[in-house]
PDB file of C-alpha atoms and ligand atoms in Angstrom:
ATOM      1  CA  MET P   1    -109.941 135.213  25.142  1.00  0.00           C
ATOM      2  CA  SER P   2    -109.024 138.555  26.635  1.00  0.00           C
ATOM      3  CA  ALA P   3    -108.539 141.571  24.398  1.00  0.00           C
ATOM      4  CA  THR P   4    -105.366 143.592  23.928  1.00  0.00           C
ATOM      5  CA  ILE P   5    -105.998 146.988  25.504  1.00  0.00           C
ATOM      6  CA  ILE P   6    -105.167 149.824  23.109  1.00  0.00           C
ATOM      7  CA  ASP P   7    -103.566 152.424  25.382  1.00  0.00           C
ATOM      8  CA  GLY P   8    -104.772 155.755  23.987  1.00  0.00           C
ATOM      9  CA  LYS P   9    -103.172 157.698  26.794  1.00  0.00           C
ATOM     10  CA  ALA P  10     -99.691 156.400  25.943  1.00  0.00           C
ATOM     11  CA  PHE P  11    -100.385 156.701  22.192  1.00  0.00           C
ATOM     12  CA  ALA P  12    -101.478 160.321  22.628  1.00  0.00           C
ATOM     13  CA  ALA P  13     -98.384 161.133  24.704  1.00  0.00           C
ATOM     14  CA  ASN P  14     -96.273 159.760  21.857  1.00  0.00           C
ATOM     15  CA  VAL P  15     -98.138 161.870  19.259  1.00  0.00           C
ATOM     16  CA  ARG P  16     -97.675 164.987  21.417  1.00  0.00           C
ATOM     17  CA  ALA P  17     -93.956 164.220  21.783  1.00  0.00           C
ATOM     18  CA  GLN P  18     -93.623 163.949  17.985  1.00  0.00           C
ATOM     19  CA  VAL P  19     -95.493 167.251  17.576  1.00  0.00           C
ATOM     20  CA  ALA P  20     -93.263 168.919  20.191  1.00  0.00           C
ATOM     21  CA  GLU P  21     -90.118 167.693  18.441  1.00  0.00           C
ATOM     22  CA  HIS P  22     -91.341 169.049  15.109  1.00  0.00           C
ATOM     23  CA  VAL P  23     -92.292 172.381  16.710  1.00  0.00           C
ATOM     24  CA  THR P  24     -88.794 172.725  18.196  1.00  0.00           C
ATOM     25  CA  ARG P  25     -87.307 172.165  14.739  1.00  0.00           C
ATOM     26  CA  LEU P  26     -89.693 174.692  13.155  1.00  0.00           C
ATOM     27  CA  LYS P  27     -88.626 177.314  15.673  1.00  0.00           C
ATOM     28  CA  GLU P  28     -84.924 176.616  15.303  1.00  0.00           C
ATOM     29  CA  GLU P  29     -84.754 176.238  11.532  1.00  0.00           C
ATOM     30  CA  GLN P  30     -87.564 178.531  10.323  1.00  0.00           C
ATOM     31  CA  ASN P  31     -88.190 180.885  13.247  1.00  0.00           C
ATOM     32  CA  ILE P  32     -91.878 179.898  13.086  1.00  0.00           C
ATOM     33  CA  THR P  33     -94.070 179.064  16.085  1.00  0.00           C
ATOM     34  CA  PRO P  34     -97.408 177.403  15.300  1.00  0.00           C
ATOM     35  CA  GLY P  35    -100.365 179.209  16.878  1.00  0.00           C
ATOM     36  CA  LEU P  36    -103.794 177.845  17.818  1.00  0.00           C
ATOM     37  CA  ALA P  37    -106.757 180.092  18.616  1.00  0.00           C
ATOM     38  CA  VAL P  38    -109.650 178.596  20.587  1.00  0.00           C
ATOM     39  CA  VAL P  39    -112.939 180.472  20.779  1.00  0.00           C
ATOM     40  CA  LEU P  40    -115.396 179.716  23.585  1.00  0.00           C
ATOM     41  CA  VAL P  41    -118.803 181.387  23.661  1.00  0.00           C
ATOM     42  CA  GLY P  42    -120.648 181.179  26.980  1.00  0.00           C
ATOM     43  CA  GLU P  43    -119.915 179.218  30.119  1.00  0.00           C
ATOM     44  CA  ASP P  44    -120.826 175.590  29.456  1.00  0.00           C
ATOM     45  CA  PRO P  45    -118.851 173.793  32.217  1.00  0.00           C
ATOM     46  CA  ALA P  46    -117.773 170.817  30.075  1.00  0.00           C
ATOM     47  CA  SER P  47    -116.616 173.161  27.287  1.00  0.00           C
ATOM     48  CA  GLN P  48    -114.645 175.247  29.800  1.00  0.00           C
ATOM     49  CA  VAL P  49    -112.798 172.099  30.951  1.00  0.00           C
ATOM     50  CA  TYR P  50    -112.007 171.070  27.349  1.00  0.00           C
ATOM     51  CA  VAL P  51    -110.813 174.547  26.379  1.00  0.00           C
ATOM     52  CA  ARG P  52    -108.537 174.810  29.432  1.00  0.00           C
ATOM     53  CA  SER P  53    -107.069 171.410  28.654  1.00  0.00           C
ATOM     54  CA  LYS P  54    -106.510 172.317  24.999  1.00  0.00           C
ATOM     55  CA  GLY P  55    -104.731 175.555  25.966  1.00  0.00           C
ATOM     56  CA  LYS P  56    -102.469 173.792  28.466  1.00  0.00           C
ATOM     57  CA  MET P  57    -101.419 171.060  26.021  1.00  0.00           C
ATOM     58  CA  THR P  58    -100.882 173.573  23.203  1.00  0.00           C
ATOM     59  CA  VAL P  59     -98.342 175.402  25.346  1.00  0.00           C
ATOM     60  CA  GLU P  60     -96.759 172.114  26.485  1.00  0.00           C
ATOM     61  CA  VAL P  61     -95.831 171.192  22.889  1.00  0.00           C
ATOM     62  CA  GLY P  62     -94.270 174.633  22.402  1.00  0.00           C
ATOM     63  CA  MET P  63     -97.034 176.283  20.384  1.00  0.00           C
ATOM     64  CA  ASN P  64     -98.693 179.626  21.005  1.00  0.00           C
ATOM     65  CA  SER P  65    -102.172 179.377  22.492  1.00  0.00           C
ATOM     66  CA  PHE P  66    -104.730 182.173  22.073  1.00  0.00           C
ATOM     67  CA  GLU P  67    -107.973 181.857  24.025  1.00  0.00           C
ATOM     68  CA  HIS P  68    -110.975 184.035  23.212  1.00  0.00           C
ATOM     69  CA  LYS P  69    -113.751 183.793  25.780  1.00  0.00           C
ATOM     70  CA  LEU P  70    -116.932 185.553  24.724  1.00  0.00           C
ATOM     71  CA  GLU P  71    -120.141 186.258  26.637  1.00  0.00           C
ATOM     72  CA  ALA P  72    -123.040 183.820  26.120  1.00  0.00           C
ATOM     73  CA  ASP P  73    -125.104 186.574  24.459  1.00  0.00           C
ATOM     74  CA  THR P  74    -122.390 187.537  21.934  1.00  0.00           C
ATOM     75  CA  SER P  75    -123.962 188.437  18.588  1.00  0.00           C
ATOM     76  CA  GLU P  76    -123.292 186.474  15.420  1.00  0.00           C
ATOM     77  CA  TYR P  77    -121.886 189.662  13.913  1.00  0.00           C
ATOM     78  CA  ASP P  78    -119.284 190.025  16.666  1.00  0.00           C
ATOM     79  CA  LEU P  79    -118.329 186.336  16.543  1.00  0.00           C
ATOM     80  CA  LEU P  80    -117.910 186.453  12.751  1.00  0.00           C
ATOM     81  CA  ALA P  81    -115.814 189.629  13.106  1.00  0.00           C
ATOM     82  CA  LEU P  82    -113.486 187.820  15.522  1.00  0.00           C
ATOM     83  CA  ILE P  83    -113.172 184.841  13.159  1.00  0.00           C
ATOM     84  CA  ASP P  84    -112.387 187.214  10.292  1.00  0.00           C
ATOM     85  CA  GLN P  85    -109.639 188.791  12.387  1.00  0.00           C
ATOM     86  CA  LEU P  86    -108.188 185.343  13.232  1.00  0.00           C
ATOM     87  CA  ASN P  87    -108.427 184.252   9.573  1.00  0.00           C
ATOM     88  CA  ASN P  88    -106.263 187.232   8.620  1.00  0.00           C
ATOM     89  CA  ASP P  89    -103.712 186.886  11.426  1.00  0.00           C
ATOM     90  CA  PRO P  90    -100.555 185.194  10.060  1.00  0.00           C
ATOM     91  CA  THR P  91     -99.420 184.150  13.566  1.00  0.00           C
ATOM     92  CA  ILE P  92    -102.495 181.936  13.865  1.00  0.00           C
ATOM     93  CA  HIS P  93    -102.429 178.639  11.973  1.00  0.00           C
ATOM     94  CA  GLY P  94    -105.388 176.876  13.599  1.00  0.00           C
ATOM     95  CA  ILE P  95    -108.823 178.129  14.684  1.00  0.00           C
ATOM     96  CA  LEU P  96    -111.243 176.099  16.789  1.00  0.00           C
ATOM     97  CA  VAL P  97    -114.682 177.326  17.797  1.00  0.00           C
ATOM     98  CA  GLN P  98    -115.802 175.174  20.705  1.00  0.00           C
ATOM     99  CA  LEU P  99    -119.177 173.480  20.161  1.00  0.00           C
ATOM    100  CA  PRO P 100    -121.979 173.501  21.121  1.00  0.00           C
ATOM    101  CA  LEU P 101    -122.607 177.210  20.539  1.00  0.00           C
ATOM    102  CA  PRO P 102    -125.473 179.016  22.321  1.00  0.00           C
ATOM    103  CA  GLY P 103    -128.794 178.479  20.513  1.00  0.00           C
ATOM    104  CA  HIS P 104    -129.026 181.961  18.947  1.00  0.00           C
ATOM    105  CA  LEU P 105    -125.855 181.347  16.906  1.00  0.00           C
ATOM    106  CA  ASN P 106    -125.911 179.418  13.619  1.00  0.00           C
ATOM    107  CA  SER P 107    -123.136 176.814  14.068  1.00  0.00           C
ATOM    108  CA  ASP P 108    -122.947 175.929  10.358  1.00  0.00           C
ATOM    109  CA  LEU P 109    -122.557 179.576   9.372  1.00  0.00           C
ATOM    110  CA  VAL P 110    -119.912 180.153  12.052  1.00  0.00           C
ATOM    111  CA  ILE P 111    -117.876 177.031  11.213  1.00  0.00           C
ATOM    112  CA  ASN P 112    -118.041 177.773   7.483  1.00  0.00           C
ATOM    113  CA  SER P 113    -116.684 181.274   8.077  1.00  0.00           C
ATOM    114  CA  ILE P 114    -113.353 179.830   9.289  1.00  0.00           C
ATOM    115  CA  ASP P 115    -110.577 179.782   6.653  1.00  0.00           C
ATOM    116  CA  PRO P 116    -110.594 176.065   5.586  1.00  0.00           C
ATOM    117  CA  ALA P 117    -106.772 176.022   5.780  1.00  0.00           C
ATOM    118  CA  LYS P 118    -107.014 176.986   9.484  1.00  0.00           C
ATOM    119  CA  ASP P 119    -109.986 174.723  10.247  1.00  0.00           C
ATOM    120  CA  VAL P 120    -108.150 172.312  12.578  1.00  0.00           C
ATOM    121  CA  ASP P 121    -111.457 170.638  13.527  1.00  0.00           C
ATOM    122  CA  GLY P 122    -112.028 169.666   9.882  1.00  0.00           C
ATOM    123  CA  PHE P 123    -115.693 170.702  10.127  1.00  0.00           C
ATOM    124  CA  HIS P 124    -115.769 173.287   7.277  1.00  0.00           C
ATOM    125  CA  ILE P 125    -117.810 172.080   4.271  1.00  0.00           C
ATOM    126  CA  SER P 126    -114.708 172.423   2.061  1.00  0.00           C
ATOM    127  CA  ASN P 127    -112.765 170.034   4.275  1.00  0.00           C
ATOM    128  CA  VAL P 128    -115.714 167.630   4.440  1.00  0.00           C
ATOM    129  CA  GLY P 129    -115.830 167.617   0.638  1.00  0.00           C
ATOM    130  CA  LEU P 130    -112.076 167.225   0.263  1.00  0.00           C
ATOM    131  CA  LEU P 131    -112.046 164.260   2.677  1.00  0.00           C
ATOM    132  CA  GLY P 132    -115.008 162.660   0.875  1.00  0.00           C
ATOM    133  CA  THR P 133    -113.216 162.903  -2.475  1.00  0.00           C
ATOM    134  CA  GLY P 134    -109.869 161.649  -1.162  1.00  0.00           C
ATOM    135  CA  GLN P 135    -108.103 165.004  -1.429  1.00  0.00           C
ATOM    136  CA  LYS P 136    -105.756 166.657   1.040  1.00  0.00           C
ATOM    137  CA  SER P 137    -107.852 168.212   3.825  1.00  0.00           C
ATOM    138  CA  MET P 138    -107.976 168.970   7.516  1.00  0.00           C
ATOM    139  CA  VAL P 139    -109.345 165.815   9.164  1.00  0.00           C
ATOM    140  CA  PRO P 140    -111.597 165.832  12.270  1.00  0.00           C
ATOM    141  CA  CYS P 141    -109.525 165.018  15.362  1.00  0.00           C
ATOM    142  CA  THR P 142    -111.425 162.145  16.990  1.00  0.00           C
ATOM    143  CA  PRO P 143    -111.714 160.063  13.788  1.00  0.00           C
ATOM    144  CA  LEU P 144    -108.066 160.857  12.933  1.00  0.00           C
ATOM    145  CA  GLY P 145    -106.938 159.629  16.365  1.00  0.00           C
ATOM    146  CA  SER P 146    -109.040 156.493  16.000  1.00  0.00           C
ATOM    147  CA  LEU P 147    -107.553 155.820  12.549  1.00  0.00           C
ATOM    148  CA  MET P 148    -104.001 156.227  13.869  1.00  0.00           C
ATOM    149  CA  MET P 149    -104.644 153.618  16.573  1.00  0.00           C
ATOM    150  CA  LEU P 150    -106.258 151.224  14.082  1.00  0.00           C
ATOM    151  CA  ARG P 151    -103.359 151.552  11.626  1.00  0.00           C
ATOM    152  CA  ASP P 152    -100.877 151.008  14.448  1.00  0.00           C
ATOM    153  CA  HIS P 153    -102.672 147.868  15.615  1.00  0.00           C
ATOM    154  CA  HIS P 154    -103.471 146.294  12.226  1.00  0.00           C
ATOM    155  CA  GLY P 155    -100.897 147.654   9.815  1.00  0.00           C
ATOM    156  CA  SER P 156    -103.107 147.515   6.709  1.00  0.00           C
ATOM    157  CA  LEU P 157    -106.897 147.881   7.115  1.00  0.00           C
ATOM    158  CA  SER P 158    -107.509 146.857   3.495  1.00  0.00           C
ATOM    159  CA  GLY P 159    -110.530 144.602   2.953  1.00  0.00           C
ATOM    160  CA  LEU P 160    -111.665 144.570   6.586  1.00  0.00           C
ATOM    161  CA  ASN P 161    -115.348 144.954   7.438  1.00  0.00           C
ATOM    162  CA  ALA P 162    -115.767 148.159   9.426  1.00  0.00           C
ATOM    163  CA  VAL P 163    -119.011 149.095  11.152  1.00  0.00           C
ATOM    164  CA  VAL P 164    -119.369 152.645  12.459  1.00  0.00           C
ATOM    165  CA  VAL P 165    -122.286 152.999  14.870  1.00  0.00           C
ATOM    166  CA  GLY P 166    -123.317 156.668  14.823  1.00  0.00           C
ATOM    167  CA  ARG P 167    -123.747 159.133  11.977  1.00  0.00           C
ATOM    168  CA  SER P 168    -122.657 162.476  13.463  1.00  0.00           C
ATOM    169  CA  ASN P 169    -120.803 165.024  11.342  1.00  0.00           C
ATOM    170  CA  ILE P 170    -118.065 165.188  13.998  1.00  0.00           C
ATOM    171  CA  VAL P 171    -117.285 161.473  14.317  1.00  0.00           C
ATOM    172  CA  GLY P 172    -119.459 158.911  12.484  1.00  0.00           C
ATOM    173  CA  LYS P 173    -119.413 160.306   8.949  1.00  0.00           C
ATOM    174  CA  PRO P 174    -115.725 161.356   8.809  1.00  0.00           C
ATOM    175  CA  MET P 175    -114.696 158.064  10.479  1.00  0.00           C
ATOM    176  CA  ALA P 176    -116.510 156.162   7.736  1.00  0.00           C
ATOM    177  CA  GLN P 177    -114.744 158.251   5.065  1.00  0.00           C
ATOM    178  CA  LEU P 178    -111.335 157.578   6.596  1.00  0.00           C
ATOM    179  CA  LEU P 179    -111.981 153.821   6.821  1.00  0.00           C
ATOM    180  CA  LEU P 180    -113.158 153.819   3.200  1.00  0.00           C
ATOM    181  CA  GLY P 181    -109.976 155.694   2.292  1.00  0.00           C
ATOM    182  CA  ASP P 182    -108.007 152.834   3.864  1.00  0.00           C
ATOM    183  CA  SER P 183    -109.990 150.324   1.731  1.00  0.00           C
ATOM    184  CA  CYS P 184    -112.306 148.935   4.413  1.00  0.00           C
ATOM    185  CA  THR P 185    -115.801 147.764   3.521  1.00  0.00           C
ATOM    186  CA  VAL P 186    -117.769 150.298   5.536  1.00  0.00           C
ATOM    187  CA  THR P 187    -121.245 150.215   7.058  1.00  0.00           C
ATOM    188  CA  ILE P 188    -122.640 153.234   8.871  1.00  0.00           C
ATOM    189  CA  ALA P 189    -125.238 152.058  11.389  1.00  0.00           C
ATOM    190  CA  HIS P 190    -127.456 154.215  13.621  1.00  0.00           C
ATOM    191  CA  SER P 191    -130.492 154.257  15.872  1.00  0.00           C
ATOM    192  CA  ARG P 192    -132.841 153.226  13.041  1.00  0.00           C
ATOM    193  CA  THR P 193    -130.661 150.361  11.761  1.00  0.00           C
ATOM    194  CA  LYS P 194    -132.567 147.066  11.608  1.00  0.00           C
ATOM    195  CA  ASP P 195    -130.998 144.295  13.692  1.00  0.00           C
ATOM    196  CA  LEU P 196    -128.074 146.392  14.848  1.00  0.00           C
ATOM    197  CA  ALA P 197    -126.721 143.448  16.847  1.00  0.00           C
ATOM    198  CA  GLU P 198    -126.301 141.334  13.712  1.00  0.00           C
ATOM    199  CA  VAL P 199    -124.738 144.233  11.784  1.00  0.00           C
ATOM    200  CA  CYS P 200    -122.201 144.743  14.590  1.00  0.00           C
ATOM    201  CA  ARG P 201    -121.418 141.001  14.670  1.00  0.00           C
ATOM    202  CA  GLY P 202    -120.134 141.271  11.102  1.00  0.00           C
ATOM    203  CA  ALA P 203    -117.506 143.883  12.031  1.00  0.00           C
ATOM    204  CA  ASP P 204    -113.770 143.230  12.026  1.00  0.00           C
ATOM    205  CA  ILE P 205    -113.520 146.857  13.174  1.00  0.00           C
ATOM    206  CA  LEU P 206    -116.357 148.192  15.329  1.00  0.00           C
ATOM    207  CA  VAL P 207    -116.410 151.932  16.034  1.00  0.00           C
ATOM    208  CA  ALA P 208    -119.004 153.013  18.595  1.00  0.00           C
ATOM    209  CA  ALA P 209    -119.912 156.706  18.465  1.00  0.00           C
ATOM    210  CA  VAL P 210    -123.509 157.045  19.582  1.00  0.00           C
ATOM    211  CA  GLY P 211    -123.293 158.713  22.984  1.00  0.00           C
ATOM    212  CA  ARG P 212    -125.375 156.061  24.779  1.00  0.00           C
ATOM    213  CA  PRO P 213    -123.735 154.506  27.821  1.00  0.00           C
ATOM    214  CA  GLU P 214    -122.745 150.836  27.400  1.00  0.00           C
ATOM    215  CA  MET P 215    -125.333 150.203  24.675  1.00  0.00           C
ATOM    216  CA  ILE P 216    -123.141 147.699  22.791  1.00  0.00           C
ATOM    217  CA  PRO P 217    -122.780 144.458  24.768  1.00  0.00           C
ATOM    218  CA  GLY P 218    -120.058 141.835  24.318  1.00  0.00           C
ATOM    219  CA  ASP P 219    -122.336 139.458  22.410  1.00  0.00           C
ATOM    220  CA  TRP P 220    -122.603 142.016  19.580  1.00  0.00           C
ATOM    221  CA  VAL P 221    -118.817 141.814  19.094  1.00  0.00           C
ATOM    222  CA  LYS P 222    -117.269 139.372  16.621  1.00  0.00           C
ATOM    223  CA  PRO P 223    -114.585 137.231  18.295  1.00  0.00           C
ATOM    224  CA  GLY P 224    -111.194 138.809  17.649  1.00  0.00           C
ATOM    225  CA  ALA P 225    -112.632 142.133  16.387  1.00  0.00           C
ATOM    226  CA  THR P 226    -111.036 145.503  17.134  1.00  0.00           C
ATOM    227  CA  VAL P 227    -113.368 147.766  19.118  1.00  0.00           C
ATOM    228  CA  ILE P 228    -112.894 151.548  19.122  1.00  0.00           C
ATOM    229  CA  ASP P 229    -115.119 153.123  21.756  1.00  0.00           C
ATOM    230  CA  VAL P 230    -115.567 156.839  21.108  1.00  0.00           C
ATOM    231  CA  GLY P 231    -118.270 157.324  23.770  1.00  0.00           C
ATOM    232  CA  ILE P 232    -117.585 159.320  26.927  1.00  0.00           C
ATOM    233  CA  ASN P 233    -120.674 159.091  29.145  1.00  0.00           C
ATOM    234  CA  ARG P 234    -120.943 160.044  32.796  1.00  0.00           C
ATOM    235  CA  ILE P 235    -123.285 157.750  34.748  1.00  0.00           C
ATOM    236  CA  PRO P 236    -124.139 157.316  38.447  1.00  0.00           C
ATOM    237  CA  HIS P 237    -121.541 155.002  40.013  1.00  0.00           C
ATOM    238  CA  PRO P 238    -123.077 151.522  40.361  1.00  0.00           C
ATOM    239  CA  GLU P 239    -121.356 150.855  43.713  1.00  0.00           C
ATOM    240  CA  LYS P 240    -120.483 154.250  45.203  1.00  0.00           C
ATOM    241  CA  GLU P 241    -123.523 156.248  46.327  1.00  0.00           C
ATOM    242  CA  GLY P 242    -123.451 159.881  45.146  1.00  0.00           C
ATOM    243  CA  LYS P 243    -120.432 159.317  42.874  1.00  0.00           C
ATOM    244  CA  THR P 244    -120.265 159.167  39.083  1.00  0.00           C
ATOM    245  CA  LYS P 245    -118.273 157.086  36.638  1.00  0.00           C
ATOM    246  CA  LEU P 246    -117.170 157.507  33.001  1.00  0.00           C
ATOM    247  CA  VAL P 247    -118.199 154.738  30.619  1.00  0.00           C
ATOM    248  CA  GLY P 248    -118.105 154.315  26.859  1.00  0.00           C
ATOM    249  CA  ASP P 249    -120.785 153.309  24.366  1.00  0.00           C
ATOM    250  CA  VAL P 250    -119.544 149.712  24.657  1.00  0.00           C
ATOM    251  CA  HIS P 251    -120.033 147.475  27.697  1.00  0.00           C
ATOM    252  CA  TYR P 252    -116.320 147.156  28.346  1.00  0.00           C
ATOM    253  CA  GLU P 253    -116.109 144.062  30.560  1.00  0.00           C
ATOM    254  CA  SER P 254    -118.185 141.817  28.304  1.00  0.00           C
ATOM    255  CA  ALA P 255    -116.687 143.195  25.059  1.00  0.00           C
ATOM    256  CA  ALA P 256    -113.117 142.745  26.313  1.00  0.00           C
ATOM    257  CA  GLU P 257    -113.848 139.003  26.774  1.00  0.00           C
ATOM    258  CA  VAL P 258    -114.590 138.612  23.058  1.00  0.00           C
ATOM    259  CA  ALA P 259    -112.669 141.332  21.190  1.00  0.00           C
ATOM    260  CA  GLY P 260    -109.122 140.971  19.895  1.00  0.00           C
ATOM    261  CA  ALA P 261    -108.358 144.583  20.875  1.00  0.00           C
ATOM    262  CA  ILE P 262    -110.321 147.339  22.564  1.00  0.00           C
ATOM    263  CA  THR P 263    -109.915 150.977  23.621  1.00  0.00           C
ATOM    264  CA  PRO P 264    -110.848 151.639  27.269  1.00  0.00           C
ATOM    265  CA  VAL P 265    -112.889 154.587  28.586  1.00  0.00           C
ATOM    266  CA  PRO P 266    -111.302 156.676  29.942  1.00  0.00           C
ATOM    267  CA  GLY P 267    -107.814 156.397  28.443  1.00  0.00           C
ATOM    268  CA  GLY P 268    -108.674 155.295  24.904  1.00  0.00           C
ATOM    269  CA  VAL P 269    -109.878 157.600  22.144  1.00  0.00           C
ATOM    270  CA  GLY P 270    -110.356 160.634  24.457  1.00  0.00           C
ATOM    271  CA  PRO P 271    -106.689 161.637  24.870  1.00  0.00           C
ATOM    272  CA  MET P 272    -106.109 161.180  21.128  1.00  0.00           C
ATOM    273  CA  THR P 273    -108.560 163.965  20.262  1.00  0.00           C
ATOM    274  CA  ILE P 274    -106.454 166.789  21.717  1.00  0.00           C
ATOM    275  CA  ALA P 275    -103.213 165.167  20.496  1.00  0.00           C
ATOM    276  CA  CYS P 276    -104.651 165.206  16.960  1.00  0.00           C
ATOM    277  CA  LEU P 277    -105.784 168.809  17.351  1.00  0.00           C
ATOM    278  CA  LEU P 278    -102.142 169.702  18.027  1.00  0.00           C
ATOM    279  CA  ALA P 279    -101.020 167.529  15.098  1.00  0.00           C
ATOM    280  CA  ASN P 280    -103.547 169.317  12.835  1.00  0.00           C
ATOM    281  CA  THR P 281    -102.311 172.727  13.989  1.00  0.00           C
ATOM    282  CA  LEU P 282     -98.754 171.694  13.133  1.00  0.00           C
ATOM    283  CA  THR P 283     -99.908 170.377   9.742  1.00  0.00           C
ATOM    284  CA  ALA P 284    -101.777 173.644   9.028  1.00  0.00           C
ATOM    285  CA  CYS P 285     -98.681 175.646   9.993  1.00  0.00           C
ATOM    286  CA  CYS P 286     -96.430 173.590   7.692  1.00  0.00           C
ATOM    287  CA  ARG P 287     -98.880 173.930   4.783  1.00  0.00           C
ATOM    288  CA  ALA P 288     -99.240 177.697   5.339  1.00  0.00           C
ATOM    289  CA  ASN P 289     -95.470 178.067   5.092  1.00  0.00           C
ATOM    290  CA  GLY P 290     -94.928 175.665   2.179  1.00  0.00           C
ATOM    291  CA  LEU P 291     -92.971 173.247   4.386  1.00  0.00           C
ATOM    292  CA  THR P 292     -92.950 169.437   4.437  1.00  0.00           C
ATOM    293  CA  GLU P 293     -95.785 168.061   6.538  1.00  0.00           C
ATOM    294  CA  PRO P 294     -95.043 165.876   9.559  1.00  0.00           C
ATOM    295  CA  GLU P 295     -95.078 162.198   8.633  1.00  0.00           C
ATOM    296  CA  GLY P 296     -97.540 159.850  10.353  1.00  0.00           C
ATOM    297  CA  LEU P 297     -99.552 162.698  11.883  1.00  0.00           C
ATOM    298  CA  THR P 298    -101.991 163.190   9.030  1.00  0.00           C
ATOM    299  CA  ALA P 299    -104.499 160.895   7.311  1.00  0.00           C
TER     300      ALA P 299
HETATM  301  N1  GUN Y   1    -117.165 169.960  21.306  1.00  0.00           N
HETATM  302  C1  GUN Y   1    -117.028 168.646  21.586  1.00  0.00           C
HETATM  303  N2  GUN Y   1    -116.090 168.077  20.796  1.00  0.00           N
HETATM  304  C2  GUN Y   1    -115.627 169.064  20.002  1.00  0.00           C
HETATM  305  C3  GUN Y   1    -114.640 169.104  18.981  1.00  0.00           C
HETATM  306  O1  GUN Y   1    -114.002 168.108  18.627  1.00  0.00           O
HETATM  307  N3  GUN Y   1    -114.448 170.315  18.403  1.00  0.00           N
HETATM  308  C4  GUN Y   1    -115.149 171.420  18.756  1.00  0.00           C
HETATM  309  N4  GUN Y   1    -114.902 172.548  18.119  1.00  0.00           N
HETATM  310  N5  GUN Y   1    -116.073 171.419  19.694  1.00  0.00           N
HETATM  311  C5  GUN Y   1    -116.304 170.249  20.314  1.00  0.00           C
END
């Protein structure tokens, strides 16, 4: 059997188009333009690429983009002062502080200083608690994008066995909460899990979010399962000397032989993350103004 490929690139383009349409209506009917502020501290090359991409796509859907680039040695005091200013700026509906932060800054303190209503990453402890108790919250972008693709593919997820490999605060834990919210039977597995292969083989939905290139082979995948590969790992190209290649946490070729559906890397979960960031910014803007939230773009 050969798996259906879940086209995250096309899915994300569709989400962005829906966001853009809603933004146009907000401007015309309410004279409101959603605004997203992205804060980058230091010059981490990967973070610079992400932030540029976020800014470009924010503008493409008709929103205002505000980029704040701070020196690597910025003090916690100055960073918190900027966040306070953004929290109190009514033209800004979403705030994202790009992670990782330089080592001298306390990431938890910084993230928890963002107004939870503007926390479009969904990392603030209030949003984590709201998600965990099934209340309205801001939902982390990568898990939200993964959930949207799963719902689109399956319709109802109720009663399915879901295994999430990885227990990060950014992906693994919120993904598990979302799957539980959709009535899956959820297992969170990780590097210490005993007989990980056997645990994975029980999954109707297998979400890989460990950050280890191609660690999940096809024979860990249940025939017909849906595989969501969150990993984005750059490895030396196996055939082209001096070149690199992006791979996921799943060994794609062997898994695609067994799975019912699978997300590729690149072009799977990756593009959904920024699309969901834009969707979250729109949601935050609607909530801030007491307006109806966009349908299908929230958890
Ligand atoms: N760094 C890598 N991924 C993310 C993300 O989703 N949000 C933020 N703020 N930083 C990141």
